[in-house]
Amino acid sequence: MKLQRMNRRALALGALAVSGALALTACGSDETGNPDGGSSNAAAPSNIKCDDASGQVLADGSSAQKNAVDAWVKQFSAACKVEINYKAGGSGAGVTAFTQGQVPWAGSDSALKPDEVAASKKICSGGQGIDLPMVGGPIAVGYNVPGVDKLVLDSATIAKIFDSKITKWNDPAIAKLNPDAKLPNLKIQAFHRSDESGTTDNFTKYLIATAKKDFPYEGGKAWQAKGGQSAPQSSGVAAQVKQTAGAIGYFELSYAKDGIKTVAIDTGASEPVEATVENATKAIAEAKVVGTGKDLALELNYGTKADGAYPMVLVTYEIVCDKGNKAETLPAVKAFLRYAASEDGQKILAENDYAPMPDEIITKVRTTVESLS
């Protein structure tokens, strides 16, 4: 696997550079697919500031960023005596757990809504929940069509597929976009998320922004379109696509593993755009900060037609109180978020098929993390 090779390479470079010493240590989830972890504890990086961090921290939220959080946790725990348990139950579950005071921080692929900010004030003494953009990346559309190794779709066709308006793989609309493909007379099995998900929110935001006529829904974390089948979390959708002939589904690029092929999108640019970290970064660079105060919520340009810019992207936020964080967990949460936003923390994202935040944005995140109280 690509990630395994990268981790082995990182271990090999450990004697040459501090950044290379940030080898993943075995702990927690198996979704990163890393078998090379246990020997790096002795080489824990000295540039991770632990401060007074200790104990255990429970967090919940976006499954989109789970593979990134797993990698961060392994490196952070090698340097700091902190056990971080990230449940990854989905963005909706994470935000609910945060606003109910069950976890000190949560991950979400969507910025807090006004009612969620209001709810957070009850558990953030003298403050409120804020959004810190930390992880970016493409939402890949994965497919399983025997005999079709390359597939191009545009937003209108994707919208019709996921709204059960196109039901066969040899539909004329798909054939027009793929004149050289041998498309079978096979039923389309479209899979969406069963749980509330920021991935769904961003996926539908893209369809609404670029193909509103063919996707006449309000969007949001809960799936609204007609038909299709559901599966929990990004890993569940990816698993269904992998094992079901005729399947198509959406999930983060880091879940497009073990032979799952991904769709190239015809955006109107000079050529179809592949779902890659580099292409996602080009689209995220067009984002604008629209949050107020210390909140760093972003507005993404889903309708970009720039060459090489993959428009179906998401940014996952770490949600935390700006003020009024629980004293017993603040040191650990602050130290962990400081590492995640650091140069080394962001560097590991690309190694896990995620996109680092643009410099202008991550600089603001680092400043905000230091001000948490």
PDB file of C-alpha atoms in Angstrom, residues 3 7 11 21-44 69-80 82-84 348:
ATOM      1  CA  LEU A   3       0.863   4.584   2.971  1.00  0.00           C
ATOM      2  CA  ASN A   7       5.843   5.131   6.482  1.00  0.00           C
ATOM      3  CA  LEU A  11      11.446   5.380   9.237  1.00  0.00           C
ATOM      4  CA  ALA A  21      12.067  10.800  12.937  1.00  0.00           C
ATOM      5  CA  LEU A  22       8.356  11.394  13.097  1.00  0.00           C
ATOM      6  CA  ALA A  23       7.673   7.737  12.360  1.00  0.00           C
ATOM      7  CA  LEU A  24       4.228   6.409  13.100  1.00  0.00           C
ATOM      8  CA  THR A  25       3.983   4.276  16.228  1.00  0.00           C
ATOM      9  CA  ALA A  26       1.559   1.406  16.471  1.00  0.00           C
ATOM     10  CA  CYS A  27      -1.522   2.501  18.432  1.00  0.00           C
ATOM     11  CA  GLY A  28      -5.245   2.824  17.911  1.00  0.00           C
ATOM     12  CA  SER A  29      -7.011   2.290  14.606  1.00  0.00           C
ATOM     13  CA  ASP A  30      -5.913  -0.068  11.883  1.00  0.00           C
ATOM     14  CA  GLU A  31      -7.346   2.156   9.126  1.00  0.00           C
ATOM     15  CA  THR A  32      -4.012   3.778   8.347  1.00  0.00           C
ATOM     16  CA  GLY A  33      -2.699   0.371   7.328  1.00  0.00           C
ATOM     17  CA  ASN A  34       0.663   0.956   8.976  1.00  0.00           C
ATOM     18  CA  PRO A  35       2.512  -2.125  10.232  1.00  0.00           C
ATOM     19  CA  ASP A  36       5.775  -0.295  10.878  1.00  0.00           C
ATOM     20  CA  GLY A  37       5.051   1.560  14.066  1.00  0.00           C
ATOM     21  CA  GLY A  38       6.451   0.150  17.268  1.00  0.00           C
ATOM     22  CA  SER A  39      10.126   1.101  17.066  1.00  0.00           C
ATOM     23  CA  SER A  40       9.815   4.890  16.844  1.00  0.00           C
ATOM     24  CA  ASN A  41       9.105   5.663  20.534  1.00  0.00           C
ATOM     25  CA  ALA A  42      12.803   6.108  21.231  1.00  0.00           C
ATOM     26  CA  ALA A  43      13.020   8.707  18.469  1.00  0.00           C
ATOM     27  CA  ALA A  44      10.062  10.800  19.632  1.00  0.00           C
ATOM     28  CA  VAL A  69      -6.027  11.983  13.125  1.00  0.00           C
ATOM     29  CA  ASP A  70      -4.745   8.422  13.523  1.00  0.00           C
ATOM     30  CA  ALA A  71      -1.392   9.457  12.058  1.00  0.00           C
ATOM     31  CA  TRP A  72      -1.219  12.576  14.246  1.00  0.00           C
ATOM     32  CA  VAL A  73      -2.114  10.614  17.379  1.00  0.00           C
ATOM     33  CA  LYS A  74       0.604   8.037  16.780  1.00  0.00           C
ATOM     34  CA  GLN A  75       3.299  10.672  16.422  1.00  0.00           C
ATOM     35  CA  PHE A  76       1.974  12.918  19.191  1.00  0.00           C
ATOM     36  CA  SER A  77       1.664  10.035  21.644  1.00  0.00           C
ATOM     37  CA  ALA A  78       5.255   9.058  20.930  1.00  0.00           C
ATOM     38  CA  ALA A  79       6.346  12.421  22.328  1.00  0.00           C
ATOM     39  CA  CYS A  80       3.676  13.181  24.935  1.00  0.00           C
ATOM     40  CA  VAL A  82      -1.338  11.475  26.372  1.00  0.00           C
ATOM     41  CA  GLU A  83      -3.860   8.904  25.203  1.00  0.00           C
ATOM     42  CA  ILE A  84      -6.199  10.360  22.592  1.00  0.00           C
ATOM     43  CA  ILE A 348       2.028  14.200   7.197  1.00  0.00           C
TER      44      ILE A 348
END
